[in-house]
mmCIF file of C-alpha atoms in Angstrom:
data_model
loop_
_atom_site.group_PDB
_atom_site.id
_atom_site.type_symbol
_atom_site.label_atom_id
_atom_site.label_comp_id
_atom_site.label_asym_id
_atom_site.label_seq_id
_atom_site.Cartn_x
_atom_site.Cartn_y
_atom_site.Cartn_z
ATOM 1 C CA MET A 141 15.817 33.020 -19.205
ATOM 2 C CA TYR A 142 13.392 35.838 -18.431
ATOM 3 C CA THR A 143 13.412 35.447 -14.639
ATOM 4 C CA THR A 144 14.515 33.079 -11.885
ATOM 5 C CA ASN A 145 11.162 33.399 -10.132
ATOM 6 C CA PRO A 146 9.358 30.064 -10.844
ATOM 7 C CA LYS A 147 5.920 31.585 -10.247
ATOM 8 C CA ILE A 148 6.448 34.338 -12.821
ATOM 9 C CA THR A 149 8.034 31.868 -15.218
ATOM 10 C CA ASN A 150 4.979 29.617 -14.965
ATOM 11 C CA GLN A 151 2.624 32.564 -15.517
ATOM 12 C CA LEU A 152 4.644 33.656 -18.539
ATOM 13 C CA SER A 153 4.557 30.148 -19.961
ATOM 14 C CA ILE A 154 0.767 29.847 -19.553
ATOM 15 C CA TRP A 155 0.254 33.269 -21.149
ATOM 16 C CA LEU A 156 2.434 32.455 -24.168
ATOM 17 C CA ILE A 157 0.861 29.075 -24.887
ATOM 18 C CA SER A 158 -2.606 30.625 -24.510
ATOM 19 C CA MET A 159 -1.658 33.325 -27.020
ATOM 20 C CA PHE A 160 -0.310 30.635 -29.319
ATOM 21 C CA TRP A 161 -3.675 28.867 -29.445
ATOM 22 C CA ILE A 162 -5.658 32.111 -29.780
ATOM 23 C CA VAL A 163 -3.495 33.226 -32.717
ATOM 24 C CA SER A 164 -3.838 29.736 -34.245
ATOM 25 C CA PHE A 165 -7.609 30.032 -33.997
ATOM 26 C CA MET A 166 -7.368 33.483 -35.558
ATOM 27 C CA ILE A 167 -5.490 32.031 -38.550
ATOM 28 C CA ILE A 168 -8.178 29.364 -38.971
ATOM 29 C CA VAL A 169 -10.992 31.941 -38.852
ATOM 30 C CA GLY A 170 -9.047 34.135 -41.269
ATOM 31 C CA GLY A 171 -8.778 31.233 -43.683
ATOM 32 C CA LEU A 172 -12.500 30.546 -43.463
ATOM 33 C CA THR A 173 -13.196 34.248 -43.981
ATOM 34 C CA ARG A 174 -11.279 34.021 -47.247
ATOM 35 C CA LEU A 175 -12.830 30.690 -48.289
ATOM 36 C CA THR A 176 -16.355 32.060 -47.741
ATOM 37 C CA ASP A 177 -15.513 35.279 -49.650
ATOM 38 C CA SER A 178 -16.440 37.291 -46.568
ATOM 39 C CA GLY A 179 -13.440 39.590 -46.302
ATOM 40 C CA LEU A 180 -15.028 42.601 -48.023
ATOM 41 C CA SER A 181 -18.337 42.563 -46.145
ATOM 42 C CA ILE A 182 -17.215 45.345 -43.778
ATOM 43 C CA THR A 183 -16.017 48.248 -45.889
ATOM 44 C CA GLU A 184 -14.782 50.631 -43.189
ATOM 45 C CA TRP A 185 -11.843 50.563 -40.760
ATOM 46 C CA GLU A 186 -13.830 50.935 -37.482
ATOM 47 C CA LEU A 187 -10.982 50.332 -35.073
ATOM 48 C CA PHE A 188 -13.121 50.995 -31.977
ATOM 49 C CA SER A 189 -16.714 51.471 -33.164
ATOM 50 C CA GLY A 190 -16.724 48.071 -34.857
ATOM 51 C CA PHE A 191 -16.186 46.244 -31.571
ATOM 52 C CA PHE A 192 -19.932 45.621 -31.341
ATOM 53 C CA PRO A 193 -21.896 44.071 -34.231
ATOM 54 C CA PRO A 194 -25.111 45.595 -35.649
ATOM 55 C CA LEU A 195 -27.701 45.671 -32.870
ATOM 56 C CA ASN A 196 -30.846 46.482 -34.842
ATOM 57 C CA GLN A 197 -32.309 46.337 -38.332
ATOM 58 C CA ASN A 198 -31.249 49.896 -39.163
ATOM 59 C CA ASP A 199 -27.622 49.067 -38.373
ATOM 60 C CA TRP A 200 -27.794 46.037 -40.657
ATOM 61 C CA ILE A 201 -29.213 48.131 -43.474
ATOM 62 C CA VAL A 202 -26.430 50.706 -43.082
ATOM 63 C CA TYR A 203 -23.737 48.010 -43.350
ATOM 64 C CA PHE A 204 -25.502 46.369 -46.294
ATOM 65 C CA ASN A 205 -25.827 49.675 -48.144
ATOM 66 C CA LEU A 206 -22.105 50.308 -47.683
ATOM 67 C CA TYR A 207 -21.393 46.864 -49.111
ATOM 68 C CA LYS A 208 -23.601 47.625 -52.113
ATOM 69 C CA GLN A 209 -21.222 50.418 -53.101
ATOM 70 C CA ILE A 210 -18.200 48.184 -53.795
ATOM 71 C CA PRO A 211 -17.443 46.189 -56.997
ATOM 72 C CA GLU A 212 -17.889 42.793 -55.314
ATOM 73 C CA PHE A 213 -21.588 43.499 -54.856
ATOM 74 C CA LYS A 214 -22.131 45.404 -58.097
ATOM 75 C CA LEU A 215 -20.389 42.875 -60.346
ATOM 76 C CA GLN A 216 -20.656 39.585 -58.479
ATOM 77 C CA ASN A 217 -23.184 39.538 -55.630
ATOM 78 C CA TYR A 218 -25.838 41.907 -57.009
ATOM 79 C CA ASN A 219 -28.603 39.409 -56.198
ATOM 80 C CA MET A 220 -27.522 39.020 -52.550
ATOM 81 C CA THR A 221 -30.226 39.460 -49.905
ATOM 82 C CA LEU A 222 -29.759 41.006 -46.491
ATOM 83 C CA ASN A 223 -29.894 37.584 -44.827
ATOM 84 C CA GLU A 224 -27.192 36.291 -47.177
ATOM 85 C CA PHE A 225 -25.109 39.361 -46.424
ATOM 86 C CA LYS A 226 -25.348 38.640 -42.707
ATOM 87 C CA VAL A 227 -23.589 35.300 -43.239
ATOM 88 C CA ILE A 228 -20.475 36.830 -44.781
ATOM 89 C CA PHE A 229 -20.624 39.783 -42.373
ATOM 90 C CA TRP A 230 -20.393 37.528 -39.308
ATOM 91 C CA TRP A 231 -17.239 35.840 -40.604
ATOM 92 C CA GLU A 232 -15.463 39.159 -41.151
ATOM 93 C CA TRP A 233 -16.750 40.606 -37.892
ATOM 94 C CA ALA A 234 -15.519 37.541 -35.967
ATOM 95 C CA HIS A 235 -12.125 37.862 -37.643
ATOM 96 C CA ARG A 236 -11.798 41.515 -36.652
ATOM 97 C CA PHE A 237 -13.150 40.851 -33.151
ATOM 98 C CA LEU A 238 -10.504 38.177 -32.616
ATOM 99 C CA GLY A 239 -7.868 40.652 -33.771
ATOM 100 C CA ARG A 240 -8.964 43.136 -31.105
ATOM 101 C CA LEU A 241 -9.118 40.342 -28.511
ATOM 102 C CA ILE A 242 -5.582 39.239 -29.351
ATOM 103 C CA GLY A 243 -4.319 42.791 -28.979
ATOM 104 C CA LEU A 244 -5.856 43.144 -25.504
ATOM 105 C CA ALA A 245 -4.982 39.606 -24.399
ATOM 106 C CA TYR A 246 -1.370 40.281 -25.329
ATOM 107 C CA LEU A 247 -0.960 43.881 -24.115
ATOM 108 C CA ILE A 248 -2.489 43.607 -20.631
ATOM 109 C CA PRO A 249 -0.343 40.639 -19.458
ATOM 110 C CA LEU A 250 2.694 42.215 -21.153
ATOM 111 C CA ILE A 251 2.246 45.339 -19.019
ATOM 112 C CA TYR A 252 1.891 43.133 -15.938
ATOM 113 C CA PHE A 253 5.104 41.231 -16.721
ATOM 114 C CA SER A 254 6.885 44.530 -17.361
ATOM 115 C CA PHE A 255 6.538 45.255 -13.628
ATOM 116 C CA LYS A 256 7.838 41.798 -12.728
ATOM 117 C CA ILE A 257 10.693 41.321 -15.192
ATOM 118 C CA LYS A 258 13.474 43.613 -16.319
ATOM 119 C CA PHE A 259 12.228 45.578 -19.333
ATOM 120 C CA THR A 260 15.265 44.822 -21.501
ATOM 121 C CA ARG A 261 14.485 41.099 -21.242
ATOM 122 C CA LEU A 262 11.029 41.684 -22.708
ATOM 123 C CA LEU A 263 12.060 43.601 -25.826
ATOM 124 C CA ASN A 264 11.393 40.621 -28.097
ATOM 125 C CA LEU A 265 7.895 40.286 -26.613
ATOM 126 C CA TYR A 266 7.288 43.995 -27.213
ATOM 127 C CA PHE A 267 8.382 43.435 -30.798
ATOM 128 C CA VAL A 268 5.676 40.767 -31.099
ATOM 129 C CA PHE A 269 3.137 43.313 -29.838
ATOM 130 C CA PHE A 270 4.335 45.730 -32.506
ATOM 131 C CA LEU A 271 3.754 43.024 -35.120
ATOM 132 C CA ILE A 272 0.241 42.412 -33.769
ATOM 133 C CA CYS A 273 -0.565 46.132 -34.155
ATOM 134 C CA PHE A 274 1.067 46.256 -37.582
ATOM 135 C CA GLN A 275 -0.969 43.208 -38.596
ATOM 136 C CA GLY A 276 -4.159 45.191 -38.022
ATOM 137 C CA PHE A 277 -2.913 47.858 -40.415
ATOM 138 C CA VAL A 278 -1.904 45.253 -43.015
ATOM 139 C CA GLY A 279 -5.333 43.638 -42.688
ATOM 140 C CA TRP A 280 -7.050 46.904 -43.547
ATOM 141 C CA TYR A 281 -4.505 47.578 -46.308
ATOM 142 C CA MET A 282 -5.500 44.202 -47.748
ATOM 143 C CA VAL A 283 -9.239 44.874 -47.497
ATOM 144 C CA SER A 284 -8.886 48.331 -49.062
ATOM 145 C CA SER A 285 -7.446 46.747 -52.219
ATOM 146 C CA GLY A 286 -10.852 45.220 -52.967
ATOM 147 C CA LEU A 287 -13.057 48.257 -52.408
ATOM 148 C CA ILE A 288 -12.546 50.258 -55.617
ATOM 149 C CA ASP A 289 -11.434 48.430 -58.767
ATOM 150 C CA ARG A 290 -11.573 44.722 -57.845
ATOM 151 C CA VAL A 291 -14.088 42.110 -56.745
ATOM 152 C CA ASP A 292 -11.550 40.583 -54.364
ATOM 153 C CA VAL A 293 -8.466 41.600 -52.411
ATOM 154 C CA SER A 294 -4.936 41.678 -53.782
ATOM 155 C CA HIS A 295 -3.345 38.252 -53.406
ATOM 156 C CA PHE A 296 -0.020 39.980 -52.706
ATOM 157 C CA ARG A 297 -1.508 41.840 -49.745
ATOM 158 C CA LEU A 298 -3.301 38.680 -48.629
ATOM 159 C CA SER A 299 0.000 36.804 -48.586
ATOM 160 C CA ALA A 300 1.651 39.561 -46.518
ATOM 161 C CA HIS A 301 -1.234 39.389 -44.036
ATOM 162 C CA LEU A 302 -0.898 35.613 -43.705
ATOM 163 C CA LEU A 303 2.896 35.647 -43.452
ATOM 164 C CA ILE A 304 2.830 38.170 -40.615
ATOM 165 C CA ALA A 305 0.244 36.024 -38.819
ATOM 166 C CA PHE A 306 2.553 33.006 -39.026
ATOM 167 C CA LEU A 307 5.526 35.143 -37.979
ATOM 168 C CA ILE A 308 3.624 36.265 -34.868
ATOM 169 C CA LEU A 309 2.652 32.665 -34.129
ATOM 170 C CA SER A 310 6.241 31.469 -34.601
ATOM 171 C CA LEU A 311 7.761 34.134 -32.350
ATOM 172 C CA ILE A 312 5.250 33.424 -29.597
ATOM 173 C CA TYR A 313 6.001 29.713 -29.841
ATOM 174 C CA TRP A 314 9.761 30.371 -29.897
ATOM 175 C CA ASN A 315 9.524 32.333 -26.651
ATOM 176 C CA TYR A 316 7.447 29.535 -25.143
ATOM 177 C CA LEU A 317 10.161 27.034 -26.106
ATOM 178 C CA LYS A 318 12.819 29.220 -24.487
ATOM 179 C CA ILE A 319 11.053 28.772 -21.173
ATOM 180 C CA ASN A 320 10.030 25.141 -21.394
ATOM 181 C CA VAL A 321 12.474 23.245 -23.603
ATOM 182 C CA SER A 322 16.101 22.628 -22.703
ATOM 183 C CA LYS A 323 18.559 22.250 -25.585
ATOM 184 C CA ASN A 324 20.984 19.829 -23.981
ATOM 185 C CA ILE A 325 21.751 18.228 -27.328
ATOM 186 C CA THR A 326 25.340 17.412 -28.190
ATOM 187 C CA ASN A 327 24.879 16.101 -31.726
ATOM 188 C CA LYS A 328 23.054 18.691 -33.847
ATOM 189 C CA LEU A 329 22.658 19.566 -37.495
ATOM 190 C CA ASN A 330 24.290 22.613 -38.978
ATOM 191 C CA THR A 331 21.816 25.406 -38.104
ATOM 192 C CA PHE A 332 21.669 26.454 -41.760
ATOM 193 C CA ILE A 333 19.895 23.211 -42.749
ATOM 194 C CA PRO A 334 16.755 23.543 -40.540
ATOM 195 C CA LEU A 335 16.779 27.307 -41.214
ATOM 196 C CA LEU A 336 16.671 26.724 -44.971
ATOM 197 C CA PHE A 337 13.904 24.194 -44.469
ATOM 198 C CA LEU A 338 11.921 26.725 -42.418
ATOM 199 C CA ILE A 339 12.400 29.367 -45.123
ATOM 200 C CA LEU A 340 11.003 26.939 -47.702
ATOM 201 C CA ILE A 341 7.973 26.327 -45.475
ATOM 202 C CA PHE A 342 7.300 30.074 -45.204
ATOM 203 C CA LEU A 343 7.806 30.450 -48.957
ATOM 204 C CA GLN A 344 5.231 27.708 -49.481
ATOM 205 C CA ILE A 345 2.788 29.571 -47.222
ATOM 206 C CA LEU A 346 3.364 32.666 -49.354
ATOM 207 C CA ILE A 347 2.589 30.779 -52.564
ATOM 208 C CA GLY A 348 -0.350 29.064 -50.867
ATOM 209 C CA ALA A 349 -1.793 32.506 -50.105
ATOM 210 C CA PHE A 350 -1.456 33.345 -53.817
ATOM 211 C CA VAL A 351 -3.375 30.155 -54.629
ATOM 212 C CA SER A 352 -6.110 31.068 -52.156
ATOM 213 C CA GLY A 353 -6.256 34.724 -53.193
ATOM 214 C CA MET A 354 -6.727 33.886 -56.870
ATOM 215 C CA ASP A 355 -8.912 30.789 -56.304
ATOM 216 C CA ALA A 356 -6.227 28.881 -58.162
ATOM 217 C CA GLY A 357 -7.162 25.695 -56.328
ATOM 218 C CA LYS A 358 -10.413 25.563 -58.287
ATOM 219 C CA ILE A 359 -8.677 24.921 -61.608
ATOM 220 C CA PHE A 360 -6.810 21.830 -62.813
ATOM 221 C CA ASN A 361 -8.531 19.562 -60.311
ATOM 222 C CA SER A 362 -6.384 16.547 -61.114
ATOM 223 C CA TRP A 363 -3.203 15.037 -59.699
ATOM 224 C CA PRO A 364 -0.344 14.361 -60.402
ATOM 225 C CA LEU A 365 -1.006 15.886 -63.815
ATOM 226 C CA MET A 366 -2.455 19.335 -64.377
ATOM 227 C CA GLY A 367 -5.074 18.360 -66.889
ATOM 228 C CA ASN A 368 -3.362 16.183 -69.480
ATOM 229 C CA SER A 369 0.229 17.099 -68.739
ATOM 230 C CA TYR A 370 2.632 17.752 -65.888
ATOM 231 C CA PHE A 371 2.936 21.422 -66.830
ATOM 232 C CA PRO A 372 -0.389 23.278 -67.230
ATOM 233 C CA ASP A 373 -1.378 23.047 -70.888
ATOM 234 C CA ASP A 374 -3.008 26.489 -70.867
ATOM 235 C CA ASN A 375 0.399 28.085 -70.446
ATOM 236 C CA ASN A 376 3.901 28.395 -71.821
ATOM 237 C CA LEU A 377 6.998 27.295 -69.922
ATOM 238 C CA ASN A 378 8.704 30.619 -70.636
ATOM 239 C CA ASN A 379 5.946 32.421 -68.713
ATOM 240 C CA LEU A 380 7.059 30.654 -65.561
ATOM 241 C CA PHE A 381 10.183 32.830 -65.424
ATOM 242 C CA GLU A 382 8.367 36.157 -65.596
ATOM 243 C CA PHE A 383 7.079 38.160 -62.622
ATOM 244 C CA ALA A 384 3.589 37.948 -64.122
ATOM 245 C CA ALA A 385 3.645 34.227 -63.277
ATOM 246 C CA LEU A 386 2.804 35.181 -59.693
ATOM 247 C CA SER A 387 -0.528 36.540 -60.921
ATOM 248 C CA ASP A 388 -1.332 33.593 -63.173
ATOM 249 C CA PRO A 389 -3.579 31.039 -61.370
ATOM 250 C CA SER A 390 -2.391 27.955 -63.249
ATOM 251 C CA LEU A 391 1.299 28.825 -62.867
ATOM 252 C CA VAL A 392 0.859 29.634 -59.181
ATOM 253 C CA GLN A 393 -0.787 26.245 -58.621
ATOM 254 C CA PHE A 394 2.095 24.627 -60.537
ATOM 255 C CA ILE A 395 4.664 26.406 -58.326
ATOM 256 C CA HIS A 396 2.755 25.443 -55.177
ATOM 257 C CA ARG A 397 2.678 21.779 -56.186
ATOM 258 C CA ASN A 398 6.345 21.568 -57.091
ATOM 259 C CA LEU A 399 7.531 23.478 -54.049
ATOM 260 C CA ALA A 400 5.724 20.824 -51.984
ATOM 261 C CA TYR A 401 7.702 18.112 -53.812
ATOM 262 C CA LEU A 402 10.929 20.030 -53.148
ATOM 263 C CA ILE A 403 10.118 20.368 -49.443
ATOM 264 C CA GLY A 404 9.323 16.656 -49.254
ATOM 265 C CA ALA A 405 12.618 15.723 -50.927
ATOM 266 C CA PHE A 406 14.598 18.097 -48.712
ATOM 267 C CA TYR A 407 12.947 16.575 -45.649
ATOM 268 C CA LEU A 408 14.027 13.086 -46.720
ATOM 269 C CA LEU A 409 17.620 14.308 -47.006
ATOM 270 C CA ILE A 410 17.439 15.789 -43.495
ATOM 271 C CA LEU A 411 15.844 12.592 -42.176
ATOM 272 C CA TYR A 412 18.652 10.529 -43.722
ATOM 273 C CA LYS A 413 21.301 12.806 -42.207
ATOM 274 C CA VAL A 414 19.724 12.627 -38.744
ATOM 275 C CA TYR A 415 19.490 8.841 -38.731
ATOM 276 C CA ILE A 416 22.792 8.087 -40.474
ATOM 277 C CA ASN A 417 24.586 10.213 -37.868
ATOM 278 C CA LYS A 418 22.516 8.678 -35.042
ATOM 279 C CA MET A 419 21.267 12.003 -33.705
ATOM 280 C CA HIS A 420 19.030 10.305 -31.152
ATOM 281 C CA ASP A 421 17.880 13.543 -29.529
ATOM 282 C CA LEU A 422 16.397 14.676 -32.841
ATOM 283 C CA TYR A 423 14.526 11.482 -33.731
ATOM 284 C CA LYS A 424 11.245 12.507 -32.121
ATOM 285 C CA SER A 425 11.169 16.004 -33.603
ATOM 286 C CA ILE A 426 12.156 14.894 -37.130
ATOM 287 C CA ASN A 427 9.512 12.136 -37.063
ATOM 288 C CA TYR A 428 6.760 14.525 -36.021
ATOM 289 C CA LEU A 429 7.888 16.937 -38.727
ATOM 290 C CA GLY A 430 7.626 14.171 -41.314
ATOM 291 C CA LEU A 431 4.148 13.236 -40.109
ATOM 292 C CA PHE A 432 2.885 16.777 -40.630
ATOM 293 C CA ILE A 433 4.572 17.055 -44.043
ATOM 294 C CA ILE A 434 2.811 13.891 -45.205
ATOM 295 C CA LEU A 435 -0.511 15.133 -43.796
ATOM 296 C CA GLN A 436 -0.091 18.521 -45.462
ATOM 297 C CA ILE A 437 0.740 17.019 -48.848
ATOM 298 C CA ILE A 438 -2.201 14.593 -48.696
ATOM 299 C CA LEU A 439 -4.615 17.379 -47.729
ATOM 300 C CA GLY A 440 -3.133 19.542 -50.483
ATOM 301 C CA ILE A 441 -3.822 16.830 -53.063
ATOM 302 C CA PHE A 442 -7.402 16.382 -51.848
ATOM 303 C CA THR A 443 -7.901 20.158 -51.846
ATOM 304 C CA VAL A 444 -6.994 20.214 -55.543
ATOM 305 C CA LEU A 445 -9.016 17.113 -56.435
ATOM 306 C CA TYR A 446 -12.147 18.510 -54.764
ATOM 307 C CA GLY A 447 -11.797 22.001 -56.186
ATOM 308 C CA ALA A 448 -10.824 23.731 -52.924
ATOM 309 C CA GLN A 449 -13.983 22.560 -51.175
ATOM 310 C CA ILE A 450 -14.230 24.615 -47.997
ATOM 311 C CA TYR A 451 -13.842 21.860 -45.381
ATOM 312 C CA ILE A 452 -10.841 20.202 -47.021
ATOM 313 C CA ALA A 453 -9.205 23.544 -47.865
ATOM 314 C CA SER A 454 -9.644 24.655 -44.251
ATOM 315 C CA MET A 455 -8.098 21.408 -42.978
ATOM 316 C CA HIS A 456 -5.171 22.025 -45.341
ATOM 317 C CA GLN A 457 -4.624 25.411 -43.737
ATOM 318 C CA ILE A 458 -5.041 24.060 -40.200
ATOM 319 C CA SER A 459 -2.410 21.404 -40.853
ATOM 320 C CA SER A 460 -0.039 24.155 -42.021
ATOM 321 C CA ILE A 461 -0.109 25.521 -38.460
ATOM 322 C CA PHE A 462 1.152 22.184 -37.154
ATOM 323 C CA LEU A 463 3.741 22.000 -39.936
ATOM 324 C CA VAL A 464 5.111 25.463 -39.154
ATOM 325 C CA THR A 465 5.114 24.713 -35.412
ATOM 326 C CA SER A 466 7.003 21.444 -35.836
ATOM 327 C CA SER A 467 9.480 23.182 -38.185
ATOM 328 C CA ILE A 468 10.071 25.918 -35.597
ATOM 329 C CA TYR A 469 10.607 23.275 -32.911
ATOM 330 C CA PHE A 470 13.093 21.356 -35.063
ATOM 331 C CA PHE A 471 14.940 24.579 -35.894
ATOM 332 C CA TYR A 472 14.999 25.577 -32.221
ATOM 333 C CA LEU A 473 16.605 22.295 -31.182
ATOM 334 C CA ASN A 474 19.409 22.792 -33.708
ATOM 335 C CA THR A 475 20.288 26.377 -32.801
ATOM 336 C CA LYS A 476 22.922 27.581 -30.374
ATOM 337 C CA PHE A 477 21.045 30.747 -29.465
ATOM 338 C CA ASN A 478 17.705 31.616 -27.864
#
């Protein structure tokens, strides 16, 4: 418990849940920035000067000329007009603006609470602020990978950027649960089981970022087979066990599909264990978790079938937020620590 003052506790709770939704919205905008290939439209860091968008035609021309210097324009978008550039620019600008907003919306209340609550009790919240700042650096590190020798960003750096975003979201939600959810549950699972499940979910997000970063969802647009076979017929099974598999679009899609099946099967085992042992206090949380797993798998299938069409692909990513949140909640209920 952070404090015994109910007024401060309520303020802290409102702040955390507000940050949770802002960060969730940030993840959605980030996903759309990737799906619209907008991430390289702003080619400079501009930590402070980029707070305001271009305000006149000359500013737009300066930004467009900078974009013309990178491989994405030279090799892929060489016919792009200024008006077309503005579309992708606004997505990236909005993404960066939200990042700055999150930093301020987190820091200012954190300073306020530091005067109301003992500092040592806020160390985990200061760690979240560190992650938010570090995320800005990782975001630029990701963008910089696509400015010299590539027409897109490194999918490894993209995955790191997304994982940190979900880690920030999860820690904020965890701290919200500490304030608002009592764990008066006598019959719990071994903590290792929901922890392992949560690790698999984060691993799936990592692989999903690989799929997005390499546009791997636009190939093998069939299910349950990948083309004419279960294993992609443009590849060799031995390649699956090499590190290079993580940079092979068809193998990454294969891994993403099968990890989803593994998660689904593991969930059914957990569900069986909860109900066979009559863990009544966990029924609601395990049922919600199952609902979001089913939704995520269905949206994943439709994303593949429709070639990662932007609306369906975005819904797939949005549902991942609910899946992670419900997994965190289920894990929280089964832990003995805060």
